[in-house]
Short mmCIF file of C-alpha atoms in Angstrom, two decimals:
data_model
loop_
_atom_site.label_atom_id
_atom_site.label_comp_id
_atom_site.label_asym_id
_atom_site.label_seq_id
_atom_site.Cartn_x
_atom_site.Cartn_y
_atom_site.Cartn_z
CA MET A 1 0.00 0.00 0.00
CA THR A 2 1.40 3.40 -0.95
CA ALA A 3 1.43 6.29 1.50
CA LEU A 4 -1.37 7.95 -0.47
CA GLU A 5 -3.50 4.80 -0.43
CA GLU A 6 -2.94 4.56 3.32
CA LEU A 7 -3.96 8.20 3.76
CA LEU A 8 -7.19 7.58 1.84
CA ALA A 9 -7.87 4.52 3.99
CA VAL A 10 -7.24 6.49 7.20
CA MET A 11 -9.66 9.17 6.03
CA ALA A 12 -12.32 6.57 5.26
CA THR A 13 -11.88 5.14 8.76
CA LEU A 14 -12.19 8.57 10.35
CA ARG A 15 -15.53 8.98 8.55
CA ASP A 16 -16.75 5.44 9.30
CA PRO A 17 -20.32 5.67 10.74
CA GLU A 18 -19.62 3.12 13.48
CA ARG A 19 -15.98 3.42 14.50
CA GLY A 20 -14.92 6.79 13.09
CA CYS A 21 -14.18 10.06 14.85
CA PRO A 22 -17.34 11.95 15.90
CA TRP A 23 -15.90 15.30 14.81
CA ASP A 24 -14.82 14.04 11.38
CA ARG A 25 -18.20 12.36 10.83
CA GLU A 26 -20.02 15.63 11.53
CA GLN A 27 -18.16 17.65 8.91
CA ASP A 28 -19.43 18.57 5.44
CA PHE A 29 -18.04 20.51 2.49
CA ARG A 30 -18.85 23.93 3.95
CA SER A 31 -17.72 23.26 7.50
CA ILE A 32 -14.14 22.38 6.58
CA VAL A 33 -13.56 25.33 4.25
CA PRO A 34 -12.20 27.57 7.08
CA HIS A 35 -9.74 24.83 8.00
CA THR A 36 -8.62 24.54 4.38
CA LEU A 37 -7.96 28.29 4.18
CA GLU A 38 -6.06 28.19 7.47
CA GLU A 39 -3.90 25.29 6.26
CA ALA A 40 -3.12 27.14 3.00
CA TYR A 41 -1.88 30.15 4.97
CA GLU A 42 0.20 27.91 7.21
CA VAL A 43 1.84 26.48 4.08
CA ALA A 44 2.60 30.04 2.93
CA ASP A 45 4.05 30.90 6.34
CA ALA A 46 6.32 27.84 6.30
CA MET A 47 7.47 28.76 2.78
CA GLU A 48 8.31 32.32 3.84
CA CYS A 49 10.28 31.04 6.83
CA GLY A 50 12.17 28.57 4.65
CA ASP A 51 11.47 25.85 7.21
CA ARG A 52 11.63 22.61 5.20
CA PRO A 53 10.30 20.27 7.93
CA ALA A 54 7.41 22.68 8.55
CA MET A 55 6.78 22.91 4.79
CA ARG A 56 6.52 19.12 4.61
CA ASP A 57 4.13 18.98 7.57
CA GLU A 58 1.95 21.86 6.40
CA LEU A 59 1.73 20.53 2.85
CA GLY A 60 0.61 17.22 4.39
CA ASP A 61 -2.10 19.04 6.33
CA LEU A 62 -3.23 20.75 3.12
CA LEU A 63 -3.27 17.44 1.25
CA PHE A 64 -5.40 16.01 4.05
CA GLN A 65 -7.98 18.72 3.34
CA VAL A 66 -8.22 17.54 -0.29
CA VAL A 67 -8.55 13.94 0.89
CA PHE A 68 -11.28 15.03 3.32
CA TYR A 69 -13.31 16.64 0.51
CA ALA A 70 -12.77 13.58 -1.68
CA GLN A 71 -14.06 11.23 1.01
CA ILE A 72 -17.21 13.28 1.58
CA ALA A 73 -17.83 13.36 -2.16
CA ARG A 74 -17.22 9.61 -2.48
CA GLU A 75 -19.78 8.95 0.25
CA GLU A 76 -22.42 10.96 -1.61
CA GLY A 77 -21.46 9.39 -4.94
CA SER A 78 -20.44 12.59 -6.76
CA PHE A 79 -16.67 12.02 -7.24
CA ASP A 80 -13.60 10.60 -5.49
CA PHE A 81 -9.89 11.29 -5.13
CA ASP A 82 -9.05 9.53 -8.39
CA ALA A 83 -11.52 11.80 -10.22
CA ILE A 84 -9.85 14.87 -8.68
CA ALA A 85 -6.42 13.65 -9.77
CA ARG A 86 -7.64 12.70 -13.26
CA GLY A 87 -9.28 16.10 -13.63
CA VAL A 88 -6.10 18.00 -12.85
CA VAL A 89 -4.01 15.74 -15.12
CA ASP A 90 -6.40 16.33 -18.01
CA LYS A 91 -6.42 20.07 -17.33
CA LEU A 92 -2.63 20.35 -17.23
CA ILE A 93 -2.25 18.44 -20.48
CA ARG A 94 -4.97 20.52 -22.13
CA ARG A 95 -3.40 23.79 -20.97
CA HIS A 96 0.13 22.84 -22.08
CA PRO A 97 -0.23 22.02 -25.79
CA HIS A 98 3.36 23.21 -26.28
CA VAL A 99 4.54 20.38 -24.01
CA PHE A 100 2.08 17.54 -24.63
CA GLY A 101 0.88 18.43 -28.14
CA GLU A 102 2.01 19.72 -31.47
CA ARG A 103 2.15 23.40 -30.57
CA ARG A 104 5.49 25.06 -29.75
CA GLU A 105 5.81 28.32 -27.83
CA THR A 106 8.75 30.64 -28.37
CA SER A 107 8.61 32.50 -25.06
CA ALA A 108 7.04 32.51 -21.62
CA ALA A 109 4.84 35.43 -22.73
CA THR A 110 3.31 33.54 -25.66
CA GLN A 111 2.86 30.48 -23.47
CA ARG A 112 1.03 32.61 -20.91
CA ALA A 113 -1.24 34.00 -23.62
CA THR A 114 -2.06 30.47 -24.78
CA TRP A 115 -2.75 29.39 -21.18
CA GLU A 116 -5.15 32.29 -20.63
CA ALA A 117 -6.92 31.70 -23.96
CA ILE A 118 -7.51 28.05 -23.07
CA LYS A 119 -8.80 29.03 -19.60
CA ALA A 120 -11.18 31.53 -21.22
CA GLU A 121 -12.53 28.78 -23.47
CA GLU A 122 -13.03 26.55 -20.42
CA ARG A 123 -14.91 29.31 -18.58
CA ALA A 124 -17.15 29.92 -21.59
CA ALA A 125 -17.95 26.21 -21.82
CA ARG A 126 -19.03 26.17 -18.15
CA MET A 127 -21.23 29.25 -18.38
CA ASP A 128 -25.02 29.17 -18.25
CA GLY A 129 -26.32 29.88 -21.74
CA ASP A 130 -28.67 32.56 -20.34
CA GLN A 131 -25.78 34.58 -18.94
CA PRO A 132 -23.43 36.50 -21.26
CA PRO A 133 -19.78 35.59 -20.67
CA SER A 134 -17.56 38.14 -18.93
CA ALA A 135 -13.80 38.56 -18.70
CA LEU A 136 -14.34 38.61 -14.91
CA ASP A 137 -16.09 35.23 -14.69
CA ASP A 138 -14.88 32.70 -12.11
CA VAL A 139 -12.78 35.03 -9.94
CA PRO A 140 -13.62 33.50 -6.53
CA LEU A 141 -15.34 35.72 -4.00
CA ALA A 142 -13.55 33.92 -1.16
CA LEU A 143 -10.09 35.14 -2.23
CA PRO A 144 -8.36 37.69 0.01
CA ALA A 145 -9.49 41.13 -1.15
CA LEU A 146 -6.05 42.22 -2.39
CA THR A 147 -5.58 39.02 -4.39
CA ARG A 148 -9.09 39.19 -5.85
CA SER A 149 -8.60 42.84 -6.80
CA ARG A 150 -5.38 41.98 -8.64
CA LYS A 151 -7.08 39.11 -10.48
CA LEU A 152 -10.07 41.24 -11.47
CA GLN A 153 -7.83 44.00 -12.78
CA SER A 154 -5.59 41.52 -14.61
CA ARG A 155 -8.67 40.07 -16.33
CA ALA A 156 -9.81 43.56 -17.35
CA ALA A 157 -6.32 44.37 -18.63
CA ARG A 158 -6.40 41.35 -20.96
CA VAL A 159 -9.25 42.91 -22.93
CA GLY A 160 -7.50 46.30 -23.09
CA PHE A 161 -8.88 48.05 -19.99
CA ASP A 162 -5.52 49.11 -18.59
CA TRP A 163 -3.26 52.13 -18.22
CA PRO A 164 -0.43 52.09 -20.78
CA GLU A 165 2.31 52.86 -18.23
CA ALA A 166 2.81 52.62 -14.47
CA HIS A 167 3.26 56.38 -13.99
CA HIS A 168 -0.35 56.88 -15.14
CA VAL A 169 -1.45 54.67 -12.25
CA VAL A 170 0.67 56.74 -9.85
CA ASP A 171 -1.37 59.75 -10.98
CA LYS A 172 -4.54 57.73 -10.31
CA VAL A 173 -3.33 56.88 -6.80
CA ARG A 174 -2.73 60.59 -6.14
CA GLU A 175 -6.21 61.39 -7.49
CA GLU A 176 -7.87 58.81 -5.24
CA LEU A 177 -5.86 60.00 -2.22
CA ALA A 178 -6.99 63.58 -2.90
CA GLU A 179 -10.62 62.42 -3.02
CA LEU A 180 -10.16 60.62 0.31
CA GLU A 181 -8.68 63.80 1.80
CA GLU A 182 -11.70 65.76 0.53
CA ALA A 183 -14.00 63.27 2.24
CA MET A 184 -11.98 63.64 5.45
CA ALA A 185 -12.42 67.43 5.27
CA ASP A 186 -16.15 67.07 5.89
CA THR A 187 -17.29 67.75 9.45
CA PRO A 188 -18.53 65.48 10.86
CA TRP A 189 -17.03 62.64 8.83
CA ASP A 190 -19.35 60.76 6.51
CA GLN A 191 -18.08 57.24 7.20
CA THR A 192 -19.92 55.81 4.19
CA HIS A 193 -18.19 58.31 1.90
CA ILE A 194 -14.79 57.72 3.53
CA HIS A 195 -15.29 53.95 3.27
CA GLU A 196 -15.98 54.26 -0.46
CA GLU A 197 -13.00 56.54 -1.13
CA MET A 198 -10.70 54.29 0.91
CA GLY A 199 -11.78 51.36 -1.25
CA ASP A 200 -11.04 53.34 -4.43
CA LEU A 201 -7.58 54.24 -3.10
CA LEU A 202 -6.77 50.62 -2.24
CA LEU A 203 -8.00 49.52 -5.67
CA ALA A 204 -5.65 52.03 -7.33
CA CYS A 205 -2.75 50.84 -5.15
CA VAL A 206 -3.40 47.24 -6.18
CA ASN A 207 -3.46 48.36 -9.81
CA LEU A 208 -0.10 50.07 -9.34
CA SER A 209 1.41 46.97 -7.75
CA ARG A 210 0.18 44.89 -10.69
CA GLN A 211 1.74 47.34 -13.16
CA LEU A 212 5.02 47.11 -11.25
CA GLY A 213 4.94 43.31 -11.24
CA VAL A 214 4.47 43.13 -7.47
CA ASP A 215 1.97 40.77 -5.85
CA PRO A 216 0.05 43.08 -3.46
CA GLU A 217 -0.88 40.30 -1.05
CA GLN A 218 2.74 39.17 -0.73
CA ALA A 219 3.99 42.75 -0.55
CA LEU A 220 1.64 43.48 2.34
CA ARG A 221 2.60 40.24 4.09
CA ASP A 222 6.26 41.26 3.79
CA GLY A 223 5.40 44.77 4.97
CA ASN A 224 3.55 43.33 7.98
CA ARG A 225 6.54 41.17 8.85
CA LYS A 226 8.89 44.16 8.58
CA PHE A 227 6.60 46.32 10.74
CA GLU A 228 6.35 43.57 13.36
CA ARG A 229 10.15 43.18 13.45
CA ARG A 230 10.71 46.91 13.82
CA PHE A 231 7.96 47.39 16.41
CA ARG A 232 9.46 44.60 18.49
CA GLY A 233 12.75 46.50 18.17
CA LEU A 234 10.97 49.62 19.44
CA GLU A 235 9.75 47.66 22.46
CA GLY A 236 13.28 46.42 23.11
CA ILE A 237 14.73 49.94 22.92
CA LEU A 238 12.19 51.23 25.43
CA ALA A 239 12.71 48.25 27.72
CA ASP A 240 16.48 48.88 27.75
CA ALA A 241 15.72 52.48 28.78
CA GLY A 242 13.37 51.34 31.55
CA GLU A 243 10.37 52.74 29.70
CA ASP A 244 6.95 51.31 28.92
CA PRO A 245 5.32 51.92 25.50
CA GLU A 246 2.03 52.74 27.17
CA SER A 247 3.56 55.38 29.45
CA VAL A 248 5.46 57.48 26.87
CA ASP A 249 4.12 59.92 24.29
CA PHE A 250 3.92 59.40 20.55
CA GLN A 251 7.06 61.44 19.86
CA ARG A 252 9.09 59.05 22.03
CA LEU A 253 7.49 56.04 20.36
CA GLU A 254 8.26 57.46 16.91
CA ALA A 255 11.87 58.19 17.86
CA ALA A 256 12.31 54.63 19.14
CA TYR A 257 10.69 53.27 15.98
CA GLN A 258 13.05 55.26 13.78
CA GLN A 259 15.97 53.95 15.82
CA ALA A 260 14.71 50.39 15.40
CA LYS A 261 14.20 51.05 11.69
CA ALA A 262 17.77 52.28 11.26
CA SER A 263 19.09 49.26 13.15
CA ASP A 264 16.96 46.95 11.03
CA ARG A 265 18.30 48.48 7.82
CA GLY A 266 21.84 48.19 9.10
CA SER A 267 21.41 44.49 9.79
#
């Protein structure tokens, strides 16, 4: 028995109506989605840390989520793990005609264009005949907002709805920031208006990151990690001076942060 076959057997046992685990038996497709998302982020965290043992463990946990879905589907008679694997094999072969077929691509850019054209054909084939196809079809709502925004804007760009150069998007960011500042000038603040303008500003920032070839989700994750590292440095600087962050004013906090920032850059 292969390790994968054993994993499938373990999953079937966990779901067994008589001797399985009560928690596992209670789960359905919807109830395990939050766990799947959590496991995917734990994989990403292990990758960012470069921790190979953790990567192995977290990828195993993510694979278990797929096996869990497959077992539930097998019990209801809709599909099983083999059907999932066969589906992805067929899809990869279909989307790589330059590898598995007659077609030959001359660059990564032309290969990407072929990939997207094939995906568009697949989306059109899945669409309800009563609904007109859209370039924005099948961008999942459950994606993190930054990632979904980038995907939506990338789809729009493929049909020509895009700024020709990145500096035009910088101008758009400035325009949206000015509109947010105008909303903030109202007294009292109209939170609905501010909310809308903040969304427009974030959308423009995501567009700029896409133009610059930067993944906004990853950039923000890296920015969060950098802020956390420097803020912990701030706390260390204050502790060495016998000070508490909650008992000093903002100017002292900012000075300590700048000191931590300089030290972080130096290292």
